[in-house]
Amino acid sequence: MAPSRESSPGRRTVSPLCQQLVVPERSKLQCVLPDTVTGTRQDLVVSVCSVAARGGLPLFQARVAEQGRNAGIHLETLGGEERLAFLSTQELWVQPQGREPRMDIAKASGVKYAAIMKGEGVYTVTSNLGPLMVFSGDFQRHDVEVRDGQGQVLAEVNPGSGSVAGYVVTVFPCVDSGLVILGLLAIDKRERHAHA
């Protein structure tokens, strides 16, 4: 069970990237993220589905569109009817000199929300208020833990087994699952690009 996500006095909270993908209180989201993102430019749709025990139904999607100028990953409702957020993968392809690529994350409106970068064995999503999420663990195996800037667990990722065609993501109450999913897709992109 995840600890309570009450904010401490004086602590500034950040509005979610995807309000409609925030996990309701007293519940958690368990979903499967297909392991289809590679370290090359892609053009594909990745369906995020509920786990088999919950019917394996599509919940929302990520559209990887990296053939044009604004290379990135669009988080969308099913069928692409509504854009929820965007992660730029542009810096992966231009190879910034002397530093890790920074992947900017924007709200549906196009307003910059945060960025994700690799640091000392971790990936950190940072906004102008500081770290929002820190991803750590074995990125190749998809054995990952996601914590907030204060060290509280927000989500867990486990390798798929048996009939699971991907990896299992568990997002705890009051956490923005959209930001977690975009972070995981960014990590897959960066890790596989580095080893391509």
mmCIF file with all atom_site columns, C-alpha atoms in Angstrom:
data_model
loop_
_atom_site.group_PDB
_atom_site.id
_atom_site.type_symbol
_atom_site.label_atom_id
_atom_site.label_alt_id
_atom_site.label_comp_id
_atom_site.label_asym_id
_atom_site.label_entity_id
_atom_site.label_seq_id
_atom_site.pdbx_PDB_ins_code
_atom_site.Cartn_x
_atom_site.Cartn_y
_atom_site.Cartn_z
_atom_site.occupancy
_atom_site.B_iso_or_equiv
_atom_site.pdbx_formal_charge
_atom_site.auth_seq_id
_atom_site.auth_comp_id
_atom_site.auth_asym_id
_atom_site.auth_atom_id
_atom_site.pdbx_PDB_model_num
ATOM 1   C CA . MET A 1 1   ? 0.000  0.000   0.000   1.00 0.00 ? 1   MET A CA 1
ATOM 2   C CA . ALA A 1 2   ? 1.334  3.410   -0.905  1.00 0.00 ? 2   ALA A CA 1
ATOM 3   C CA . PRO A 1 3   ? 1.841  6.032   1.777   1.00 0.00 ? 3   PRO A CA 1
ATOM 4   C CA . SER A 1 4   ? -0.533 8.979   1.946   1.00 0.00 ? 4   SER A CA 1
ATOM 5   C CA . ARG A 1 5   ? 0.209  11.762  -0.525  1.00 0.00 ? 5   ARG A CA 1
ATOM 6   C CA . GLU A 1 6   ? -0.872 14.659  1.661   1.00 0.00 ? 6   GLU A CA 1
ATOM 7   C CA . SER A 1 7   ? 1.186  17.774  1.156   1.00 0.00 ? 7   SER A CA 1
ATOM 8   C CA . SER A 1 8   ? 3.215  19.158  4.018   1.00 0.00 ? 8   SER A CA 1
ATOM 9   C CA . PRO A 1 9   ? 2.677  22.688  5.262   1.00 0.00 ? 9   PRO A CA 1
ATOM 10  C CA . GLY A 1 10  ? 4.567  25.201  3.158   1.00 0.00 ? 10  GLY A CA 1
ATOM 11  C CA . ARG A 1 11  ? 5.205  22.696  0.358   1.00 0.00 ? 11  ARG A CA 1
ATOM 12  C CA . ARG A 1 12  ? 4.208  23.972  -3.078  1.00 0.00 ? 12  ARG A CA 1
ATOM 13  C CA . THR A 1 13  ? 2.334  21.491  -5.199  1.00 0.00 ? 13  THR A CA 1
ATOM 14  C CA . VAL A 1 14  ? 2.518  21.253  -8.952  1.00 0.00 ? 14  VAL A CA 1
ATOM 15  C CA . SER A 1 15  ? -0.611 20.892  -11.040 1.00 0.00 ? 15  SER A CA 1
ATOM 16  C CA . PRO A 1 16  ? -0.632 17.564  -12.897 1.00 0.00 ? 16  PRO A CA 1
ATOM 17  C CA . LEU A 1 17  ? 0.485  17.242  -16.497 1.00 0.00 ? 17  LEU A CA 1
ATOM 18  C CA . CYS A 1 18  ? -2.618 15.170  -17.358 1.00 0.00 ? 18  CYS A CA 1
ATOM 19  C CA . GLN A 1 19  ? -5.436 15.862  -14.907 1.00 0.00 ? 19  GLN A CA 1
ATOM 20  C CA . GLN A 1 20  ? -7.631 13.179  -16.521 1.00 0.00 ? 20  GLN A CA 1
ATOM 21  C CA . LEU A 1 21  ? -4.903 10.546  -15.917 1.00 0.00 ? 21  LEU A CA 1
ATOM 22  C CA . VAL A 1 22  ? -4.418 11.219  -12.192 1.00 0.00 ? 22  VAL A CA 1
ATOM 23  C CA . VAL A 1 23  ? -5.166 8.013   -10.280 1.00 0.00 ? 23  VAL A CA 1
ATOM 24  C CA . PRO A 1 24  ? -8.157 8.524   -7.947  1.00 0.00 ? 24  PRO A CA 1
ATOM 25  C CA . GLU A 1 25  ? -7.704 8.403   -4.157  1.00 0.00 ? 25  GLU A CA 1
ATOM 26  C CA . ARG A 1 26  ? -7.907 4.937   -2.565  1.00 0.00 ? 26  ARG A CA 1
ATOM 27  C CA . SER A 1 27  ? -7.170 3.170   -5.847  1.00 0.00 ? 27  SER A CA 1
ATOM 28  C CA . LYS A 1 28  ? -4.212 2.360   -8.044  1.00 0.00 ? 28  LYS A CA 1
ATOM 29  C CA . LEU A 1 29  ? -3.686 1.893   -11.753 1.00 0.00 ? 29  LEU A CA 1
ATOM 30  C CA . GLN A 1 30  ? -2.120 -1.305  -13.027 1.00 0.00 ? 30  GLN A CA 1
ATOM 31  C CA . CYS A 1 31  ? -1.434 -1.249  -16.735 1.00 0.00 ? 31  CYS A CA 1
ATOM 32  C CA . VAL A 1 32  ? 0.738  -2.885  -19.355 1.00 0.00 ? 32  VAL A CA 1
ATOM 33  C CA . LEU A 1 33  ? 3.090  -0.808  -21.491 1.00 0.00 ? 33  LEU A CA 1
ATOM 34  C CA . PRO A 1 34  ? 4.131  -2.667  -24.663 1.00 0.00 ? 34  PRO A CA 1
ATOM 35  C CA . ASP A 1 35  ? 7.891  -2.988  -25.091 1.00 0.00 ? 35  ASP A CA 1
ATOM 36  C CA . THR A 1 36  ? 7.946  -1.599  -28.647 1.00 0.00 ? 36  THR A CA 1
ATOM 37  C CA . VAL A 1 37  ? 9.931  1.646   -28.365 1.00 0.00 ? 37  VAL A CA 1
ATOM 38  C CA . THR A 1 38  ? 13.395 1.439   -29.937 1.00 0.00 ? 38  THR A CA 1
ATOM 39  C CA . GLY A 1 39  ? 16.457 3.674   -30.119 1.00 0.00 ? 39  GLY A CA 1
ATOM 40  C CA . THR A 1 40  ? 15.721 4.659   -33.717 1.00 0.00 ? 40  THR A CA 1
ATOM 41  C CA . ARG A 1 41  ? 13.293 7.178   -35.175 1.00 0.00 ? 41  ARG A CA 1
ATOM 42  C CA . GLN A 1 42  ? 9.848  5.603   -35.156 1.00 0.00 ? 42  GLN A CA 1
ATOM 43  C CA . ASP A 1 43  ? 6.300  6.228   -36.269 1.00 0.00 ? 43  ASP A CA 1
ATOM 44  C CA . LEU A 1 44  ? 3.907  4.027   -34.282 1.00 0.00 ? 44  LEU A CA 1
ATOM 45  C CA . VAL A 1 45  ? 1.054  3.966   -31.788 1.00 0.00 ? 45  VAL A CA 1
ATOM 46  C CA . VAL A 1 46  ? 1.596  2.337   -28.390 1.00 0.00 ? 46  VAL A CA 1
ATOM 47  C CA . SER A 1 47  ? -1.613 1.311   -26.596 1.00 0.00 ? 47  SER A CA 1
ATOM 48  C CA . VAL A 1 48  ? -1.509 1.427   -22.798 1.00 0.00 ? 48  VAL A CA 1
ATOM 49  C CA . CYS A 1 49  ? -3.854 -1.367  -21.626 1.00 0.00 ? 49  CYS A CA 1
ATOM 50  C CA . SER A 1 50  ? -5.247 -2.589  -18.329 1.00 0.00 ? 50  SER A CA 1
ATOM 51  C CA . VAL A 1 51  ? -3.680 -5.782  -16.966 1.00 0.00 ? 51  VAL A CA 1
ATOM 52  C CA . ALA A 1 52  ? -5.200 -9.091  -18.116 1.00 0.00 ? 52  ALA A CA 1
ATOM 53  C CA . ALA A 1 53  ? -6.962 -9.557  -14.753 1.00 0.00 ? 53  ALA A CA 1
ATOM 54  C CA . ARG A 1 54  ? -8.862 -6.328  -15.511 1.00 0.00 ? 54  ARG A CA 1
ATOM 55  C CA . GLY A 1 55  ? -9.684 -7.332  -19.092 1.00 0.00 ? 55  GLY A CA 1
ATOM 56  C CA . GLY A 1 56  ? -6.574 -6.107  -20.921 1.00 0.00 ? 56  GLY A CA 1
ATOM 57  C CA . LEU A 1 57  ? -8.571 -3.218  -22.386 1.00 0.00 ? 57  LEU A CA 1
ATOM 58  C CA . PRO A 1 58  ? -6.914 -0.191  -24.048 1.00 0.00 ? 58  PRO A CA 1
ATOM 59  C CA . LEU A 1 59  ? -6.942 2.845   -21.718 1.00 0.00 ? 59  LEU A CA 1
ATOM 60  C CA . PHE A 1 60  ? -5.068 5.550   -23.668 1.00 0.00 ? 60  PHE A CA 1
ATOM 61  C CA . GLN A 1 61  ? -2.266 5.708   -26.198 1.00 0.00 ? 61  GLN A CA 1
ATOM 62  C CA . ALA A 1 62  ? 1.138  7.159   -26.956 1.00 0.00 ? 62  ALA A CA 1
ATOM 63  C CA . ARG A 1 63  ? 1.850  8.115   -30.567 1.00 0.00 ? 63  ARG A CA 1
ATOM 64  C CA . VAL A 1 64  ? 5.557  8.073   -31.385 1.00 0.00 ? 64  VAL A CA 1
ATOM 65  C CA . ALA A 1 65  ? 6.076  10.491  -34.305 1.00 0.00 ? 65  ALA A CA 1
ATOM 66  C CA . GLU A 1 66  ? 9.758  11.086  -35.015 1.00 0.00 ? 66  GLU A CA 1
ATOM 67  C CA . GLN A 1 67  ? 9.998  11.392  -38.785 1.00 0.00 ? 67  GLN A CA 1
ATOM 68  C CA . GLY A 1 68  ? 9.390  15.148  -38.969 1.00 0.00 ? 68  GLY A CA 1
ATOM 69  C CA . ARG A 1 69  ? 10.928 18.253  -37.427 1.00 0.00 ? 69  ARG A CA 1
ATOM 70  C CA . ASN A 1 70  ? 9.122  18.090  -34.067 1.00 0.00 ? 70  ASN A CA 1
ATOM 71  C CA . ALA A 1 71  ? 10.151 14.540  -33.154 1.00 0.00 ? 71  ALA A CA 1
ATOM 72  C CA . GLY A 1 72  ? 8.459  13.248  -30.049 1.00 0.00 ? 72  GLY A CA 1
ATOM 73  C CA . ILE A 1 73  ? 5.849  11.224  -28.254 1.00 0.00 ? 73  ILE A CA 1
ATOM 74  C CA . HIS A 1 74  ? 2.238  12.415  -28.015 1.00 0.00 ? 74  HIS A CA 1
ATOM 75  C CA . LEU A 1 75  ? 0.115  11.122  -25.154 1.00 0.00 ? 75  LEU A CA 1
ATOM 76  C CA . GLU A 1 76  ? -3.477 10.879  -26.406 1.00 0.00 ? 76  GLU A CA 1
ATOM 77  C CA . THR A 1 77  ? -6.913 9.476   -25.691 1.00 0.00 ? 77  THR A CA 1
ATOM 78  C CA . LEU A 1 78  ? -7.799 6.314   -27.616 1.00 0.00 ? 78  LEU A CA 1
ATOM 79  C CA . GLY A 1 79  ? -7.931 6.869   -31.352 1.00 0.00 ? 79  GLY A CA 1
ATOM 80  C CA . GLY A 1 80  ? -5.915 10.080  -31.010 1.00 0.00 ? 80  GLY A CA 1
ATOM 81  C CA . GLU A 1 81  ? -9.068 12.175  -30.535 1.00 0.00 ? 81  GLU A CA 1
ATOM 82  C CA . GLU A 1 82  ? -7.598 14.345  -27.770 1.00 0.00 ? 82  GLU A CA 1
ATOM 83  C CA . ARG A 1 83  ? -3.985 15.285  -27.150 1.00 0.00 ? 83  ARG A CA 1
ATOM 84  C CA . LEU A 1 84  ? -3.031 15.018  -23.458 1.00 0.00 ? 84  LEU A CA 1
ATOM 85  C CA . ALA A 1 85  ? 0.707  15.837  -23.411 1.00 0.00 ? 85  ALA A CA 1
ATOM 86  C CA . PHE A 1 86  ? 3.892  15.809  -25.510 1.00 0.00 ? 86  PHE A CA 1
ATOM 87  C CA . LEU A 1 87  ? 7.490  14.730  -24.919 1.00 0.00 ? 87  LEU A CA 1
ATOM 88  C CA . SER A 1 88  ? 10.145 15.988  -27.333 1.00 0.00 ? 88  SER A CA 1
ATOM 89  C CA . THR A 1 89  ? 12.792 13.472  -28.421 1.00 0.00 ? 89  THR A CA 1
ATOM 90  C CA . GLN A 1 90  ? 14.466 16.035  -30.700 1.00 0.00 ? 90  GLN A CA 1
ATOM 91  C CA . GLU A 1 91  ? 17.680 16.252  -28.632 1.00 0.00 ? 91  GLU A CA 1
ATOM 92  C CA . LEU A 1 92  ? 18.271 12.509  -29.060 1.00 0.00 ? 92  LEU A CA 1
ATOM 93  C CA . TRP A 1 93  ? 18.758 13.071  -32.783 1.00 0.00 ? 93  TRP A CA 1
ATOM 94  C CA . VAL A 1 94  ? 20.861 16.259  -32.634 1.00 0.00 ? 94  VAL A CA 1
ATOM 95  C CA . GLN A 1 95  ? 23.254 14.889  -29.963 1.00 0.00 ? 95  GLN A CA 1
ATOM 96  C CA . PRO A 1 96  ? 23.993 17.917  -27.730 1.00 0.00 ? 96  PRO A CA 1
ATOM 97  C CA . GLN A 1 97  ? 27.731 18.271  -27.168 1.00 0.00 ? 97  GLN A CA 1
ATOM 98  C CA . GLY A 1 98  ? 29.074 17.464  -23.725 1.00 0.00 ? 98  GLY A CA 1
ATOM 99  C CA . ARG A 1 99  ? 25.786 16.679  -21.977 1.00 0.00 ? 99  ARG A CA 1
ATOM 100 C CA . GLU A 1 100 ? 22.920 14.250  -21.811 1.00 0.00 ? 100 GLU A CA 1
ATOM 101 C CA . PRO A 1 101 ? 19.943 15.006  -24.055 1.00 0.00 ? 101 PRO A CA 1
ATOM 102 C CA . ARG A 1 102 ? 17.105 16.833  -22.298 1.00 0.00 ? 102 ARG A CA 1
ATOM 103 C CA . MET A 1 103 ? 13.611 15.789  -23.326 1.00 0.00 ? 103 MET A CA 1
ATOM 104 C CA . ASP A 1 104 ? 11.090 18.574  -22.744 1.00 0.00 ? 104 ASP A CA 1
ATOM 105 C CA . ILE A 1 105 ? 7.561  17.711  -21.643 1.00 0.00 ? 105 ILE A CA 1
ATOM 106 C CA . ALA A 1 106 ? 4.637  19.976  -22.564 1.00 0.00 ? 106 ALA A CA 1
ATOM 107 C CA . LYS A 1 107 ? 0.972  20.159  -21.610 1.00 0.00 ? 107 LYS A CA 1
ATOM 108 C CA . ALA A 1 108 ? -1.699 19.617  -24.273 1.00 0.00 ? 108 ALA A CA 1
ATOM 109 C CA . SER A 1 109 ? -1.780 23.396  -24.768 1.00 0.00 ? 109 SER A CA 1
ATOM 110 C CA . GLY A 1 110 ? 1.910  23.354  -25.757 1.00 0.00 ? 110 GLY A CA 1
ATOM 111 C CA . VAL A 1 111 ? 3.057  25.106  -22.560 1.00 0.00 ? 111 VAL A CA 1
ATOM 112 C CA . LYS A 1 112 ? 6.318  23.642  -21.219 1.00 0.00 ? 112 LYS A CA 1
ATOM 113 C CA . TYR A 1 113 ? 5.692  21.597  -18.072 1.00 0.00 ? 113 TYR A CA 1
ATOM 114 C CA . ALA A 1 114 ? 8.984  19.886  -17.212 1.00 0.00 ? 114 ALA A CA 1
ATOM 115 C CA . ALA A 1 115 ? 11.977 18.036  -18.686 1.00 0.00 ? 115 ALA A CA 1
ATOM 116 C CA . ILE A 1 116 ? 13.509 14.598  -18.164 1.00 0.00 ? 116 ILE A CA 1
ATOM 117 C CA . MET A 1 117 ? 17.257 13.953  -18.164 1.00 0.00 ? 117 MET A CA 1
ATOM 118 C CA . LYS A 1 118 ? 19.570 11.126  -17.198 1.00 0.00 ? 118 LYS A CA 1
ATOM 119 C CA . GLY A 1 119 ? 21.853 11.735  -14.224 1.00 0.00 ? 119 GLY A CA 1
ATOM 120 C CA . GLU A 1 120 ? 23.966 9.452   -12.022 1.00 0.00 ? 120 GLU A CA 1
ATOM 121 C CA . GLY A 1 121 ? 22.144 6.181   -12.738 1.00 0.00 ? 121 GLY A CA 1
ATOM 122 C CA . VAL A 1 122 ? 18.704 7.793   -12.493 1.00 0.00 ? 122 VAL A CA 1
ATOM 123 C CA . TYR A 1 123 ? 16.330 9.782   -14.683 1.00 0.00 ? 123 TYR A CA 1
ATOM 124 C CA . THR A 1 124 ? 14.797 12.893  -13.149 1.00 0.00 ? 124 THR A CA 1
ATOM 125 C CA . VAL A 1 125 ? 11.709 14.812  -14.262 1.00 0.00 ? 125 VAL A CA 1
ATOM 126 C CA . THR A 1 126 ? 12.269 18.416  -13.196 1.00 0.00 ? 126 THR A CA 1
ATOM 127 C CA . SER A 1 127 ? 10.005 21.471  -13.367 1.00 0.00 ? 127 SER A CA 1
ATOM 128 C CA . ASN A 1 128 ? 10.790 25.047  -12.380 1.00 0.00 ? 128 ASN A CA 1
ATOM 129 C CA . LEU A 1 129 ? 9.808  24.027  -8.805  1.00 0.00 ? 129 LEU A CA 1
ATOM 130 C CA . GLY A 1 130 ? 12.416 21.240  -8.668  1.00 0.00 ? 130 GLY A CA 1
ATOM 131 C CA . PRO A 1 131 ? 12.355 17.446  -9.061  1.00 0.00 ? 131 PRO A CA 1
ATOM 132 C CA . LEU A 1 132 ? 8.896  15.938  -9.637  1.00 0.00 ? 132 LEU A CA 1
ATOM 133 C CA . MET A 1 133 ? 9.834  12.298  -10.269 1.00 0.00 ? 133 MET A CA 1
ATOM 134 C CA . VAL A 1 134 ? 13.000 10.238  -9.994  1.00 0.00 ? 134 VAL A CA 1
ATOM 135 C CA . PHE A 1 135 ? 13.172 6.919   -11.895 1.00 0.00 ? 135 PHE A CA 1
ATOM 136 C CA . SER A 1 136 ? 15.732 4.400   -10.605 1.00 0.00 ? 136 SER A CA 1
ATOM 137 C CA . GLY A 1 137 ? 16.450 0.701   -11.052 1.00 0.00 ? 137 GLY A CA 1
ATOM 138 C CA . ASP A 1 138 ? 17.295 -1.648  -13.902 1.00 0.00 ? 138 ASP A CA 1
ATOM 139 C CA . PHE A 1 139 ? 16.046 0.208   -16.984 1.00 0.00 ? 139 PHE A CA 1
ATOM 140 C CA . GLN A 1 140 ? 16.941 -2.588  -19.430 1.00 0.00 ? 140 GLN A CA 1
ATOM 141 C CA . ARG A 1 141 ? 14.859 -5.136  -17.502 1.00 0.00 ? 141 ARG A CA 1
ATOM 142 C CA . HIS A 1 142 ? 12.051 -2.672  -16.648 1.00 0.00 ? 142 HIS A CA 1
ATOM 143 C CA . ASP A 1 143 ? 12.531 -3.219  -12.920 1.00 0.00 ? 143 ASP A CA 1
ATOM 144 C CA . VAL A 1 144 ? 12.086 0.412   -11.870 1.00 0.00 ? 144 VAL A CA 1
ATOM 145 C CA . GLU A 1 145 ? 10.822 2.471   -8.953  1.00 0.00 ? 145 GLU A CA 1
ATOM 146 C CA . VAL A 1 146 ? 9.466  6.016   -9.312  1.00 0.00 ? 146 VAL A CA 1
ATOM 147 C CA . ARG A 1 147 ? 9.714  8.422   -6.361  1.00 0.00 ? 147 ARG A CA 1
ATOM 148 C CA . ASP A 1 148 ? 8.909  12.078  -5.851  1.00 0.00 ? 148 ASP A CA 1
ATOM 149 C CA . GLY A 1 149 ? 11.487 14.696  -4.853  1.00 0.00 ? 149 GLY A CA 1
ATOM 150 C CA . GLN A 1 150 ? 10.960 13.809  -1.169  1.00 0.00 ? 150 GLN A CA 1
ATOM 151 C CA . GLY A 1 151 ? 11.551 10.081  -1.708  1.00 0.00 ? 151 GLY A CA 1
ATOM 152 C CA . GLN A 1 152 ? 7.923  8.922   -1.571  1.00 0.00 ? 152 GLN A CA 1
ATOM 153 C CA . VAL A 1 153 ? 7.098  5.997   -3.900  1.00 0.00 ? 153 VAL A CA 1
ATOM 154 C CA . LEU A 1 154 ? 4.781  7.057   -6.743  1.00 0.00 ? 154 LEU A CA 1
ATOM 155 C CA . ALA A 1 155 ? 4.909  4.015   -9.034  1.00 0.00 ? 155 ALA A CA 1
ATOM 156 C CA . GLU A 1 156 ? 6.569  0.650   -9.566  1.00 0.00 ? 156 GLU A CA 1
ATOM 157 C CA . VAL A 1 157 ? 7.507  -1.035  -12.823 1.00 0.00 ? 157 VAL A CA 1
ATOM 158 C CA . ASN A 1 158 ? 8.034  -4.780  -13.221 1.00 0.00 ? 158 ASN A CA 1
ATOM 159 C CA . PRO A 1 159 ? 9.071  -6.893  -16.195 1.00 0.00 ? 159 PRO A CA 1
ATOM 160 C CA . GLY A 1 160 ? 6.190  -8.700  -17.859 1.00 0.00 ? 160 GLY A CA 1
ATOM 161 C CA . SER A 1 161 ? 5.982  -12.444 -17.461 1.00 0.00 ? 161 SER A CA 1
ATOM 162 C CA . GLY A 1 162 ? 4.151  -15.242 -19.187 1.00 0.00 ? 162 GLY A CA 1
ATOM 163 C CA . SER A 1 163 ? 1.482  -13.870 -21.525 1.00 0.00 ? 163 SER A CA 1
ATOM 164 C CA . VAL A 1 164 ? 2.275  -10.210 -20.772 1.00 0.00 ? 164 VAL A CA 1
ATOM 165 C CA . ALA A 1 165 ? 3.610  -8.602  -23.976 1.00 0.00 ? 165 ALA A CA 1
ATOM 166 C CA . GLY A 1 166 ? 5.331  -5.684  -22.310 1.00 0.00 ? 166 GLY A CA 1
ATOM 167 C CA . TYR A 1 167 ? 5.977  -4.522  -18.765 1.00 0.00 ? 167 TYR A CA 1
ATOM 168 C CA . VAL A 1 168 ? 3.604  -3.852  -15.882 1.00 0.00 ? 168 VAL A CA 1
ATOM 169 C CA . VAL A 1 169 ? 3.291  -0.350  -14.421 1.00 0.00 ? 169 VAL A CA 1
ATOM 170 C CA . THR A 1 170 ? 1.579  0.192   -11.054 1.00 0.00 ? 170 THR A CA 1
ATOM 171 C CA . VAL A 1 171 ? 0.764  3.836   -10.300 1.00 0.00 ? 171 VAL A CA 1
ATOM 172 C CA . PHE A 1 172 ? -0.334 4.742   -6.764  1.00 0.00 ? 172 PHE A CA 1
ATOM 173 C CA . PRO A 1 173 ? -3.223 7.007   -5.659  1.00 0.00 ? 173 PRO A CA 1
ATOM 174 C CA . CYS A 1 174 ? -3.217 10.708  -6.593  1.00 0.00 ? 174 CYS A CA 1
ATOM 175 C CA . VAL A 1 175 ? -0.275 10.268  -8.998  1.00 0.00 ? 175 VAL A CA 1
ATOM 176 C CA . ASP A 1 176 ? -0.315 11.502  -12.605 1.00 0.00 ? 176 ASP A CA 1
ATOM 177 C CA . SER A 1 177 ? -0.037 8.251   -14.571 1.00 0.00 ? 177 SER A CA 1
ATOM 178 C CA . GLY A 1 178 ? 0.440  10.242  -17.798 1.00 0.00 ? 178 GLY A CA 1
ATOM 179 C CA . LEU A 1 179 ? 3.693  11.723  -16.529 1.00 0.00 ? 179 LEU A CA 1
ATOM 180 C CA . VAL A 1 180 ? 4.863  8.297   -15.334 1.00 0.00 ? 180 VAL A CA 1
ATOM 181 C CA . ILE A 1 181 ? 4.138  6.703   -18.737 1.00 0.00 ? 181 ILE A CA 1
ATOM 182 C CA . LEU A 1 182 ? 5.846  9.516   -20.685 1.00 0.00 ? 182 LEU A CA 1
ATOM 183 C CA . GLY A 1 183 ? 8.858  9.195   -18.383 1.00 0.00 ? 183 GLY A CA 1
ATOM 184 C CA . LEU A 1 184 ? 9.095  5.449   -19.010 1.00 0.00 ? 184 LEU A CA 1
ATOM 185 C CA . LEU A 1 185 ? 8.817  5.887   -22.784 1.00 0.00 ? 185 LEU A CA 1
ATOM 186 C CA . ALA A 1 186 ? 11.514 8.592   -22.682 1.00 0.00 ? 186 ALA A CA 1
ATOM 187 C CA . ILE A 1 187 ? 13.787 6.233   -20.731 1.00 0.00 ? 187 ILE A CA 1
ATOM 188 C CA . ASP A 1 188 ? 13.209 3.399   -23.224 1.00 0.00 ? 188 ASP A CA 1
ATOM 189 C CA . LYS A 1 189 ? 14.063 5.791   -26.070 1.00 0.00 ? 189 LYS A CA 1
ATOM 190 C CA . ARG A 1 190 ? 17.232 7.124   -24.405 1.00 0.00 ? 190 ARG A CA 1
ATOM 191 C CA . GLU A 1 191 ? 18.532 3.754   -23.158 1.00 0.00 ? 191 GLU A CA 1
ATOM 192 C CA . ARG A 1 192 ? 18.032 2.048   -26.494 1.00 0.00 ? 192 ARG A CA 1
ATOM 193 C CA . HIS A 1 193 ? 19.412 4.992   -28.451 1.00 0.00 ? 193 HIS A CA 1
ATOM 194 C CA . ALA A 1 194 ? 22.579 4.889   -26.327 1.00 0.00 ? 194 ALA A CA 1
ATOM 195 C CA . HIS A 1 195 ? 23.027 1.180   -27.100 1.00 0.00 ? 195 HIS A CA 1
ATOM 196 C CA . ALA A 1 196 ? 22.041 1.351   -30.785 1.00 0.00 ? 196 ALA A CA 1
#
